[in-house]
Every structure is written in C-alpha cells, then in structure tokens.
C-alpha cells in the first residue's frame, strides 16, 4: 500500500465519508460494505489470510506499511496547515494524555462498562456446561424430529444472541472510553477535541448496549433456569444505558454517516 493508492481510493465518489468512524465494525453484518473505504482496504486482507494472522510476518509488514503511509500523510497535512510537528512538547503532551486517560477510567459509565466485560466473561465461564448440554439437547431433538419443535431455529437464535453479546461486550467499553476522552478533553482549553465525535462514539455504545439487552433477553427465553444471573446482567446494562444517556444527552441525535442518513447518501 502506498500514499497514492490511498488517495486514489479515497476519490471514489461511491464511498460515504467517515462511515467507518461510527459503525460497530461488524463488517460481516454491514449493509454498507460497498460504500466503505475501510472495508475496501480490508478486502486486501481478506484475500490474503496471512495478513490477518497476528503470528504471521505478513500481518506486521502490513501494519508497518499502514503506519508509514499514515505518518507520511499526517506530516503532509500538518505542513499544509502550517503546523510545526517538531514544536510540540512531546513530554508535556504525554503527561496530558495520561491525565485524560486516568479520568476516562474514572467515569462511572466507563467503570460500569468495564465491570460488564468481566460479568459477561464470568457468565460464559460458569455456564460452559449448560451451553454444551443445550447443544446436545438440540442435536438430539433435530435427530428425532418431534413435531412442534424447531431445534435448528433455536440453535441459530442462541448462536446469534451469543455472537451479539460477545461482539459488543468489549466494544461498549472502548467506545465509551473514546466518548469520555472527547468530553474530558473539551474541558481543557489547549486540548483538541470534538463534542460531535464524543456524541457519535456514545451513540455507538448506546446501540451496542441496546443490542446486548435484546440478546440477553433472547438467551433468557432459552435458559429460564439462568433467570437470576441474566436479570442481573440486564439490570446492569439498563443502568449503564441511563448513565450514558445522562452523560451524553445529545448522543441519540447524532447522525452517523450512512447509517442514519442513508437516503441522502444514495
Ligand atoms: S461501515 Fe460497515 S463495512 Fe465499513 S468498517 Fe464499519 S461495519 Fe465494516
């Protein structure tokens, strides 16, 4: 990959600018793959599975190439904007970032999102046998074909709920950290920030929370014996949702490029 290739790719009028900034990165389920520059770039990786394997040299070579091109483009843009990158006090900058990072981790909603990550891990760890038993039960039902049962459909539903929960489990925390970082940076005069970006990240987190709530509800239907633990998770997610909505009251109104204004982009 080189700079010229990237620039040429970016000129494609079919791409929706910035769509990848406020999506959930679940490309397999995304309806906008053909309109996303990030997806177009990652398609090279899909064609070359080695460059997706963290243990393979091809993966690190690819990453190295992306960093180099990005750095080159950042320098070029800084020059165009008259910004002297050498004039930045790197030590002070690092200290400021560390202070922001500490405050990010200290927000009630980031703490709650982090705790949720652990709760989910614990739930799957302690219910490994239950999930296996359910799989065995559905396989047996599929073999004997009892009228009125739909084991295949049930298996797909359970699988989908688990995939959704696992997909958003960490993403909620990551997106909330980004949103918190934007908000905190806004309180410092000399730090660059964007309230819009904070709202956009918070909106993605909100969507992740809502999808997770629905998925846990789906699991509850199939594992009524786990009512107590699942309700506990749901209560925590609902509480987290309220915390995020309070901290970012304008998040829901944020318009995600492509997803929230698809008609304008078609
Ligand atoms: S917009 Fe869709 S295709 Fe692009 S990175 Fe996000 S999920 Fe993947």
PDB file of C-alpha atoms in Angstrom, residues 13-261:
ATOM      1  CA  UNK A  13     -17.470   9.059  -5.004  1.00  0.00           C
ATOM      2  CA  UNK A  14     -19.390   5.940  -4.023  1.00  0.00           C
ATOM      3  CA  UNK A  15     -17.779   5.876  -0.585  1.00  0.00           C
ATOM      4  CA  UNK A  16     -19.634   7.547   2.277  1.00  0.00           C
ATOM      5  CA  UNK A  17     -17.112   9.798   4.006  1.00  0.00           C
ATOM      6  CA  UNK A  18     -16.430   8.805   7.601  1.00  0.00           C
ATOM      7  CA  UNK A  19     -18.971   5.958   7.705  1.00  0.00           C
ATOM      8  CA  UNK A  20     -16.383   3.748   9.421  1.00  0.00           C
ATOM      9  CA  UNK A  21     -15.945   6.200  12.302  1.00  0.00           C
ATOM     10  CA  UNK A  22     -19.310   5.463  13.939  1.00  0.00           C
ATOM     11  CA  UNK A  23     -20.086   1.902  12.911  1.00  0.00           C
ATOM     12  CA  UNK A  24     -19.751  -1.193  15.044  1.00  0.00           C
ATOM     13  CA  UNK A  25     -17.047  -2.713  12.829  1.00  0.00           C
ATOM     14  CA  UNK A  26     -19.151  -5.793  12.253  1.00  0.00           C
ATOM     15  CA  UNK A  27     -18.422  -5.837   8.534  1.00  0.00           C
ATOM     16  CA  UNK A  28     -19.885  -9.325   8.082  1.00  0.00           C
ATOM     17  CA  UNK A  29     -23.271  -7.928   9.021  1.00  0.00           C
ATOM     18  CA  UNK A  30     -22.923  -4.477   7.498  1.00  0.00           C
ATOM     19  CA  UNK A  31     -25.154  -3.326   4.643  1.00  0.00           C
ATOM     20  CA  UNK A  32     -22.652  -0.671   3.578  1.00  0.00           C
ATOM     21  CA  UNK A  33     -19.555  -2.672   2.714  1.00  0.00           C
ATOM     22  CA  UNK A  34     -19.562  -1.479  -0.897  1.00  0.00           C
ATOM     23  CA  UNK A  35     -19.688   2.128   0.283  1.00  0.00           C
ATOM     24  CA  UNK A  36     -16.970   1.941   2.888  1.00  0.00           C
ATOM     25  CA  UNK A  37     -13.329   2.774   2.203  1.00  0.00           C
ATOM     26  CA  UNK A  38     -12.141   0.901   5.288  1.00  0.00           C
ATOM     27  CA  UNK A  39     -13.850  -2.237   4.035  1.00  0.00           C
ATOM     28  CA  UNK A  40     -12.280  -1.774   0.601  1.00  0.00           C
ATOM     29  CA  UNK A  41      -8.873  -1.569   2.268  1.00  0.00           C
ATOM     30  CA  UNK A  42      -9.511  -4.596   4.452  1.00  0.00           C
ATOM     31  CA  UNK A  43     -10.633  -6.618   1.435  1.00  0.00           C
ATOM     32  CA  UNK A  44      -6.963  -6.979   0.500  1.00  0.00           C
ATOM     33  CA  UNK A  45      -6.525  -8.711   3.869  1.00  0.00           C
ATOM     34  CA  UNK A  46      -9.481 -10.995   3.268  1.00  0.00           C
ATOM     35  CA  UNK A  47      -7.890 -12.122   0.016  1.00  0.00           C
ATOM     36  CA  UNK A  48      -4.645 -12.696   1.901  1.00  0.00           C
ATOM     37  CA  UNK A  49      -5.437 -14.589   5.132  1.00  0.00           C
ATOM     38  CA  UNK A  50      -1.764 -14.437   6.219  1.00  0.00           C
ATOM     39  CA  UNK A  51      -2.003 -10.678   6.664  1.00  0.00           C
ATOM     40  CA  UNK A  52      -4.817 -11.226   9.175  1.00  0.00           C
ATOM     41  CA  UNK A  53      -2.828 -13.601  11.329  1.00  0.00           C
ATOM     42  CA  UNK A  54      -1.122 -11.777  14.207  1.00  0.00           C
ATOM     43  CA  UNK A  55       1.541 -14.501  14.372  1.00  0.00           C
ATOM     44  CA  UNK A  56       2.469 -14.088  10.735  1.00  0.00           C
ATOM     45  CA  UNK A  57       5.158 -11.708   9.444  1.00  0.00           C
ATOM     46  CA  UNK A  58       2.749 -10.576   6.688  1.00  0.00           C
ATOM     47  CA  UNK A  59       0.443  -9.140   9.376  1.00  0.00           C
ATOM     48  CA  UNK A  60       3.220  -6.990  10.884  1.00  0.00           C
ATOM     49  CA  UNK A  61       4.557  -5.950   7.486  1.00  0.00           C
ATOM     50  CA  UNK A  62       1.081  -4.781   6.537  1.00  0.00           C
ATOM     51  CA  UNK A  63       0.683  -2.852   9.802  1.00  0.00           C
ATOM     52  CA  UNK A  64       4.102  -1.308   9.385  1.00  0.00           C
ATOM     53  CA  UNK A  65       3.158  -0.187   5.880  1.00  0.00           C
ATOM     54  CA  UNK A  66      -0.099   1.381   7.107  1.00  0.00           C
ATOM     55  CA  UNK A  67       1.720   3.268   9.885  1.00  0.00           C
ATOM     56  CA  UNK A  68       4.321   4.599   7.485  1.00  0.00           C
ATOM     57  CA  UNK A  69       1.767   5.813   4.954  1.00  0.00           C
ATOM     58  CA  UNK A  70      -0.377   7.354   7.719  1.00  0.00           C
ATOM     59  CA  UNK A  71       2.618   9.152   9.227  1.00  0.00           C
ATOM     60  CA  UNK A  72       3.613  10.454   5.833  1.00  0.00           C
ATOM     61  CA  UNK A  73       0.102  11.802   5.236  1.00  0.00           C
ATOM     62  CA  UNK A  74      -0.115  13.362   8.727  1.00  0.00           C
ATOM     63  CA  UNK A  75       3.178  15.189   8.097  1.00  0.00           C
ATOM     64  CA  UNK A  76       1.960  16.373   4.730  1.00  0.00           C
ATOM     65  CA  UNK A  77      -1.353  17.667   6.167  1.00  0.00           C
ATOM     66  CA  UNK A  78       0.431  19.362   9.078  1.00  0.00           C
ATOM     67  CA  UNK A  79       2.700  21.144   6.626  1.00  0.00           C
ATOM     68  CA  UNK A  80      -0.275  22.277   4.537  1.00  0.00           C
ATOM     69  CA  UNK A  81      -1.930  23.620   7.696  1.00  0.00           C
ATOM     70  CA  UNK A  82       1.229  25.372   8.824  1.00  0.00           C
ATOM     71  CA  UNK A  83       1.637  23.179  11.914  1.00  0.00           C
ATOM     72  CA  UNK A  84       5.180  22.514  13.036  1.00  0.00           C
ATOM     73  CA  UNK A  85       5.104  18.994  14.490  1.00  0.00           C
ATOM     74  CA  UNK A  86       8.604  19.474  15.930  1.00  0.00           C
ATOM     75  CA  UNK A  87       7.351  22.376  18.052  1.00  0.00           C
ATOM     76  CA  UNK A  88       5.117  20.046  20.071  1.00  0.00           C
ATOM     77  CA  UNK A  89       6.315  19.408  23.617  1.00  0.00           C
ATOM     78  CA  UNK A  90       6.085  15.622  23.485  1.00  0.00           C
ATOM     79  CA  UNK A  91       6.774  15.136  27.179  1.00  0.00           C
ATOM     80  CA  UNK A  92       4.036  17.540  28.244  1.00  0.00           C
ATOM     81  CA  UNK A  93       1.703  16.055  25.634  1.00  0.00           C
ATOM     82  CA  UNK A  94       2.283  12.556  27.034  1.00  0.00           C
ATOM     83  CA  UNK A  95       1.576  13.797  30.584  1.00  0.00           C
ATOM     84  CA  UNK A  96      -1.653  15.464  29.468  1.00  0.00           C
ATOM     85  CA  UNK A  97      -2.759  12.303  27.697  1.00  0.00           C
ATOM     86  CA  UNK A  98      -2.021  10.269  30.800  1.00  0.00           C
ATOM     87  CA  UNK A  99      -4.136  12.652  32.915  1.00  0.00           C
ATOM     88  CA  UNK A 100      -7.015  12.370  30.418  1.00  0.00           C
ATOM     89  CA  UNK A 101      -6.646   8.595  30.412  1.00  0.00           C
ATOM     90  CA  UNK A 102      -6.844   8.442  34.214  1.00  0.00           C
ATOM     91  CA  UNK A 103     -10.033  10.492  34.224  1.00  0.00           C
ATOM     92  CA  UNK A 104     -11.530   8.404  31.432  1.00  0.00           C
ATOM     93  CA  UNK A 105     -11.076   5.263  33.519  1.00  0.00           C
ATOM     94  CA  UNK A 106     -12.651   7.026  36.474  1.00  0.00           C
ATOM     95  CA  UNK A 107     -16.011   7.887  34.871  1.00  0.00           C
ATOM     96  CA  UNK A 108     -18.934   5.965  36.392  1.00  0.00           C
ATOM     97  CA  UNK A 109     -20.076   4.721  32.976  1.00  0.00           C
ATOM     98  CA  UNK A 110     -16.608   3.531  31.863  1.00  0.00           C
ATOM     99  CA  UNK A 111     -16.223   1.754  35.201  1.00  0.00           C
ATOM    100  CA  UNK A 112     -19.647   0.144  34.753  1.00  0.00           C
ATOM    101  CA  UNK A 113     -18.833  -0.875  31.160  1.00  0.00           C
ATOM    102  CA  UNK A 114     -15.557  -2.413  32.316  1.00  0.00           C
ATOM    103  CA  UNK A 115     -17.359  -4.305  35.062  1.00  0.00           C
ATOM    104  CA  UNK A 116     -19.835  -5.566  32.450  1.00  0.00           C
ATOM    105  CA  UNK A 117     -16.969  -7.065  30.413  1.00  0.00           C
ATOM    106  CA  UNK A 118     -15.977  -9.099  33.453  1.00  0.00           C
ATOM    107  CA  UNK A 119     -19.569 -10.099  34.237  1.00  0.00           C
ATOM    108  CA  UNK A 120     -20.040 -11.468  30.731  1.00  0.00           C
ATOM    109  CA  UNK A 121     -16.797 -13.457  30.895  1.00  0.00           C
ATOM    110  CA  UNK A 122     -17.863 -14.887  34.214  1.00  0.00           C
ATOM    111  CA  UNK A 123     -21.317 -15.837  32.922  1.00  0.00           C
ATOM    112  CA  UNK A 124     -19.955 -17.753  29.934  1.00  0.00           C
ATOM    113  CA  UNK A 125     -17.273 -19.375  32.041  1.00  0.00           C
ATOM    114  CA  UNK A 126     -19.726 -20.614  34.662  1.00  0.00           C
ATOM    115  CA  UNK A 127     -22.287 -21.725  32.079  1.00  0.00           C
ATOM    116  CA  UNK A 128     -19.990 -23.660  29.761  1.00  0.00           C
ATOM    117  CA  UNK A 129     -21.625 -26.965  30.708  1.00  0.00           C
ATOM    118  CA  UNK A 130     -25.121 -25.542  30.396  1.00  0.00           C
ATOM    119  CA  UNK A 131     -24.415 -24.321  26.858  1.00  0.00           C
ATOM    120  CA  UNK A 132     -22.908 -27.667  25.910  1.00  0.00           C
ATOM    121  CA  UNK A 133     -25.910 -29.527  27.328  1.00  0.00           C
ATOM    122  CA  UNK A 134     -28.225 -27.259  25.352  1.00  0.00           C
ATOM    123  CA  UNK A 135     -26.290 -28.029  22.179  1.00  0.00           C
ATOM    124  CA  UNK A 136     -26.561 -31.772  22.846  1.00  0.00           C
ATOM    125  CA  UNK A 137     -30.278 -31.463  23.588  1.00  0.00           C
ATOM    126  CA  UNK A 138     -30.965 -29.535  20.367  1.00  0.00           C
ATOM    127  CA  UNK A 139     -28.922 -32.005  18.315  1.00  0.00           C
ATOM    128  CA  UNK A 140     -30.961 -34.901  19.762  1.00  0.00           C
ATOM    129  CA  UNK A 141     -34.233 -33.094  19.078  1.00  0.00           C
ATOM    130  CA  UNK A 142     -33.128 -32.469  15.500  1.00  0.00           C
ATOM    131  CA  UNK A 143     -32.445 -36.185  15.062  1.00  0.00           C
ATOM    132  CA  UNK A 144     -35.759 -37.422  16.444  1.00  0.00           C
ATOM    133  CA  UNK A 145     -37.762 -34.662  14.716  1.00  0.00           C
ATOM    134  CA  UNK A 146     -40.507 -34.191  17.289  1.00  0.00           C
ATOM    135  CA  UNK A 147     -43.435 -32.259  15.751  1.00  0.00           C
ATOM    136  CA  UNK A 148     -43.867 -28.788  17.175  1.00  0.00           C
ATOM    137  CA  UNK A 149     -40.173 -28.342  17.998  1.00  0.00           C
ATOM    138  CA  UNK A 150     -37.716 -26.292  15.958  1.00  0.00           C
ATOM    139  CA  UNK A 151     -34.253 -27.189  17.258  1.00  0.00           C
ATOM    140  CA  UNK A 152     -32.419 -25.771  14.220  1.00  0.00           C
ATOM    141  CA  UNK A 153     -34.097 -22.408  14.592  1.00  0.00           C
ATOM    142  CA  UNK A 154     -33.473 -22.406  18.347  1.00  0.00           C
ATOM    143  CA  UNK A 155     -29.801 -23.228  17.818  1.00  0.00           C
ATOM    144  CA  UNK A 156     -29.430 -20.360  15.350  1.00  0.00           C
ATOM    145  CA  UNK A 157     -31.169 -17.945  17.701  1.00  0.00           C
ATOM    146  CA  UNK A 158     -28.939 -18.912  20.617  1.00  0.00           C
ATOM    147  CA  UNK A 159     -25.857 -18.659  18.460  1.00  0.00           C
ATOM    148  CA  UNK A 160     -26.917 -15.232  17.243  1.00  0.00           C
ATOM    149  CA  UNK A 161     -27.547 -13.972  20.797  1.00  0.00           C
ATOM    150  CA  UNK A 162     -24.118 -15.172  21.896  1.00  0.00           C
ATOM    151  CA  UNK A 163     -22.404 -13.601  18.896  1.00  0.00           C
ATOM    152  CA  UNK A 164     -24.129 -10.273  19.555  1.00  0.00           C
ATOM    153  CA  UNK A 165     -23.223 -10.295  23.250  1.00  0.00           C
ATOM    154  CA  UNK A 166     -19.604 -11.193  22.525  1.00  0.00           C
ATOM    155  CA  UNK A 167     -19.310  -8.650  19.727  1.00  0.00           C
ATOM    156  CA  UNK A 168     -20.381  -5.692  21.835  1.00  0.00           C
ATOM    157  CA  UNK A 169     -19.001  -6.874  25.166  1.00  0.00           C
ATOM    158  CA  UNK A 170     -15.665  -5.022  24.790  1.00  0.00           C
ATOM    159  CA  UNK A 171     -16.783  -2.521  22.188  1.00  0.00           C
ATOM    160  CA  UNK A 172     -19.164  -0.779  24.581  1.00  0.00           C
ATOM    161  CA  UNK A 173     -16.265  -0.075  26.940  1.00  0.00           C
ATOM    162  CA  UNK A 174     -13.922   1.050  24.141  1.00  0.00           C
ATOM    163  CA  UNK A 175     -16.491   3.400  22.608  1.00  0.00           C
ATOM    164  CA  UNK A 176     -17.355   4.874  25.993  1.00  0.00           C
ATOM    165  CA  UNK A 177     -13.675   5.500  26.691  1.00  0.00           C
ATOM    166  CA  UNK A 178     -13.435   7.393  23.429  1.00  0.00           C
ATOM    167  CA  UNK A 179     -16.585   9.368  24.222  1.00  0.00           C
ATOM    168  CA  UNK A 180     -15.311  10.167  27.728  1.00  0.00           C
ATOM    169  CA  UNK A 181     -11.953  11.189  26.350  1.00  0.00           C
ATOM    170  CA  UNK A 182     -13.664  13.657  23.983  1.00  0.00           C
ATOM    171  CA  UNK A 183     -15.728  15.110  26.804  1.00  0.00           C
ATOM    172  CA  UNK A 184     -12.761  15.477  29.169  1.00  0.00           C
ATOM    173  CA  UNK A 185     -10.523  16.968  26.508  1.00  0.00           C
ATOM    174  CA  UNK A 186     -13.212  19.564  25.896  1.00  0.00           C
ATOM    175  CA  UNK A 187     -12.717  20.824  29.443  1.00  0.00           C
ATOM    176  CA  UNK A 188      -9.088  21.682  28.663  1.00  0.00           C
ATOM    177  CA  UNK A 189      -8.545  24.747  26.566  1.00  0.00           C
ATOM    178  CA  UNK A 190      -5.373  23.544  24.899  1.00  0.00           C
ATOM    179  CA  UNK A 191      -6.548  20.046  24.015  1.00  0.00           C
ATOM    180  CA  UNK A 192      -8.098  19.357  20.671  1.00  0.00           C
ATOM    181  CA  UNK A 193     -11.477  17.670  20.862  1.00  0.00           C
ATOM    182  CA  UNK A 194     -14.809  17.324  19.155  1.00  0.00           C
ATOM    183  CA  UNK A 195     -18.068  17.180  21.061  1.00  0.00           C
ATOM    184  CA  UNK A 196     -19.663  15.668  17.976  1.00  0.00           C
ATOM    185  CA  UNK A 197     -17.171  12.847  17.959  1.00  0.00           C
ATOM    186  CA  UNK A 198     -17.859  12.185  21.648  1.00  0.00           C
ATOM    187  CA  UNK A 199     -21.595  12.036  20.932  1.00  0.00           C
ATOM    188  CA  UNK A 200     -21.023   9.761  17.940  1.00  0.00           C
ATOM    189  CA  UNK A 201     -18.944   7.331  19.993  1.00  0.00           C
ATOM    190  CA  UNK A 202     -21.519   7.420  22.793  1.00  0.00           C
ATOM    191  CA  UNK A 203     -24.255   6.638  20.245  1.00  0.00           C
ATOM    192  CA  UNK A 204     -22.384   3.573  19.000  1.00  0.00           C
ATOM    193  CA  UNK A 205     -22.030   2.457  22.631  1.00  0.00           C
ATOM    194  CA  UNK A 206     -25.766   3.020  23.206  1.00  0.00           C
ATOM    195  CA  UNK A 207     -26.600   0.877  20.178  1.00  0.00           C
ATOM    196  CA  UNK A 208     -24.239  -1.825  21.445  1.00  0.00           C
ATOM    197  CA  UNK A 209     -25.914  -1.742  24.867  1.00  0.00           C
ATOM    198  CA  UNK A 210     -29.394  -1.990  23.340  1.00  0.00           C
ATOM    199  CA  UNK A 211     -28.411  -4.868  21.050  1.00  0.00           C
ATOM    200  CA  UNK A 212     -26.853  -6.630  24.052  1.00  0.00           C
ATOM    201  CA  UNK A 213     -30.015  -6.129  26.116  1.00  0.00           C
ATOM    202  CA  UNK A 214     -32.071  -7.710  23.324  1.00  0.00           C
ATOM    203  CA  UNK A 215     -29.603 -10.584  23.002  1.00  0.00           C
ATOM    204  CA  UNK A 216     -29.619 -11.326  26.741  1.00  0.00           C
ATOM    205  CA  UNK A 217     -33.431 -11.250  26.570  1.00  0.00           C
ATOM    206  CA  UNK A 218     -33.194 -13.846  23.799  1.00  0.00           C
ATOM    207  CA  UNK A 219     -30.915 -16.056  25.901  1.00  0.00           C
ATOM    208  CA  UNK A 220     -33.282 -15.755  28.840  1.00  0.00           C
ATOM    209  CA  UNK A 221     -36.014 -17.390  26.725  1.00  0.00           C
ATOM    210  CA  UNK A 222     -33.796 -20.404  26.146  1.00  0.00           C
ATOM    211  CA  UNK A 223     -32.221 -20.607  29.598  1.00  0.00           C
ATOM    212  CA  UNK A 224     -35.002 -19.777  32.061  1.00  0.00           C
ATOM    213  CA  UNK A 225     -33.041 -21.557  34.802  1.00  0.00           C
ATOM    214  CA  UNK A 226     -30.499 -18.719  34.487  1.00  0.00           C
ATOM    215  CA  UNK A 227     -33.125 -16.055  35.127  1.00  0.00           C
ATOM    216  CA  UNK A 228     -31.375 -14.683  38.176  1.00  0.00           C
ATOM    217  CA  UNK A 229     -27.937 -14.195  36.581  1.00  0.00           C
ATOM    218  CA  UNK A 230     -29.319 -12.902  33.278  1.00  0.00           C
ATOM    219  CA  UNK A 231     -31.626 -10.432  35.000  1.00  0.00           C
ATOM    220  CA  UNK A 232     -28.658  -9.212  36.982  1.00  0.00           C
ATOM    221  CA  UNK A 233     -26.784  -8.543  33.720  1.00  0.00           C
ATOM    222  CA  UNK A 234     -29.831  -6.828  32.250  1.00  0.00           C
ATOM    223  CA  UNK A 235     -30.198  -4.565  35.273  1.00  0.00           C
ATOM    224  CA  UNK A 236     -26.547  -3.583  34.938  1.00  0.00           C
ATOM    225  CA  UNK A 237     -26.915  -2.864  31.245  1.00  0.00           C
ATOM    226  CA  UNK A 238     -30.038  -0.769  31.812  1.00  0.00           C
ATOM    227  CA  UNK A 239     -28.236   1.189  34.497  1.00  0.00           C
ATOM    228  CA  UNK A 240     -25.286   1.712  32.165  1.00  0.00           C
ATOM    229  CA  UNK A 241     -27.644   2.923  29.444  1.00  0.00           C
ATOM    230  CA  UNK A 242     -29.107   5.543  31.785  1.00  0.00           C
ATOM    231  CA  UNK A 243     -25.636   6.677  32.829  1.00  0.00           C
ATOM    232  CA  UNK A 244     -24.543   7.114  29.205  1.00  0.00           C
ATOM    233  CA  UNK A 245     -27.733   8.965  28.259  1.00  0.00           C
ATOM    234  CA  UNK A 246     -27.241  11.317  31.193  1.00  0.00           C
ATOM    235  CA  UNK A 247     -23.584  11.974  30.401  1.00  0.00           C
ATOM    236  CA  UNK A 248     -24.261  12.392  26.655  1.00  0.00           C
ATOM    237  CA  UNK A 249     -27.796  13.769  26.323  1.00  0.00           C
ATOM    238  CA  UNK A 250     -27.274  14.590  22.621  1.00  0.00           C
ATOM    239  CA  UNK A 251     -25.806  11.241  21.639  1.00  0.00           C
ATOM    240  CA  UNK A 252     -29.014   9.759  20.256  1.00  0.00           C
ATOM    241  CA  UNK A 253     -29.473  12.772  17.971  1.00  0.00           C
ATOM    242  CA  UNK A 254     -26.032  12.293  16.440  1.00  0.00           C
ATOM    243  CA  UNK A 255     -26.310  11.427  12.761  1.00  0.00           C
ATOM    244  CA  UNK A 256     -23.977   8.569  11.830  1.00  0.00           C
ATOM    245  CA  UNK A 257     -22.847   8.961   8.207  1.00  0.00           C
ATOM    246  CA  UNK A 258     -24.600   6.353   6.076  1.00  0.00           C
ATOM    247  CA  UNK A 259     -26.462   4.565   8.843  1.00  0.00           C
ATOM    248  CA  UNK A 260     -28.650   7.466   9.944  1.00  0.00           C
ATOM    249  CA  UNK A 261     -28.909   9.331   6.652  1.00  0.00           C
TER     250      UNK A 261
END
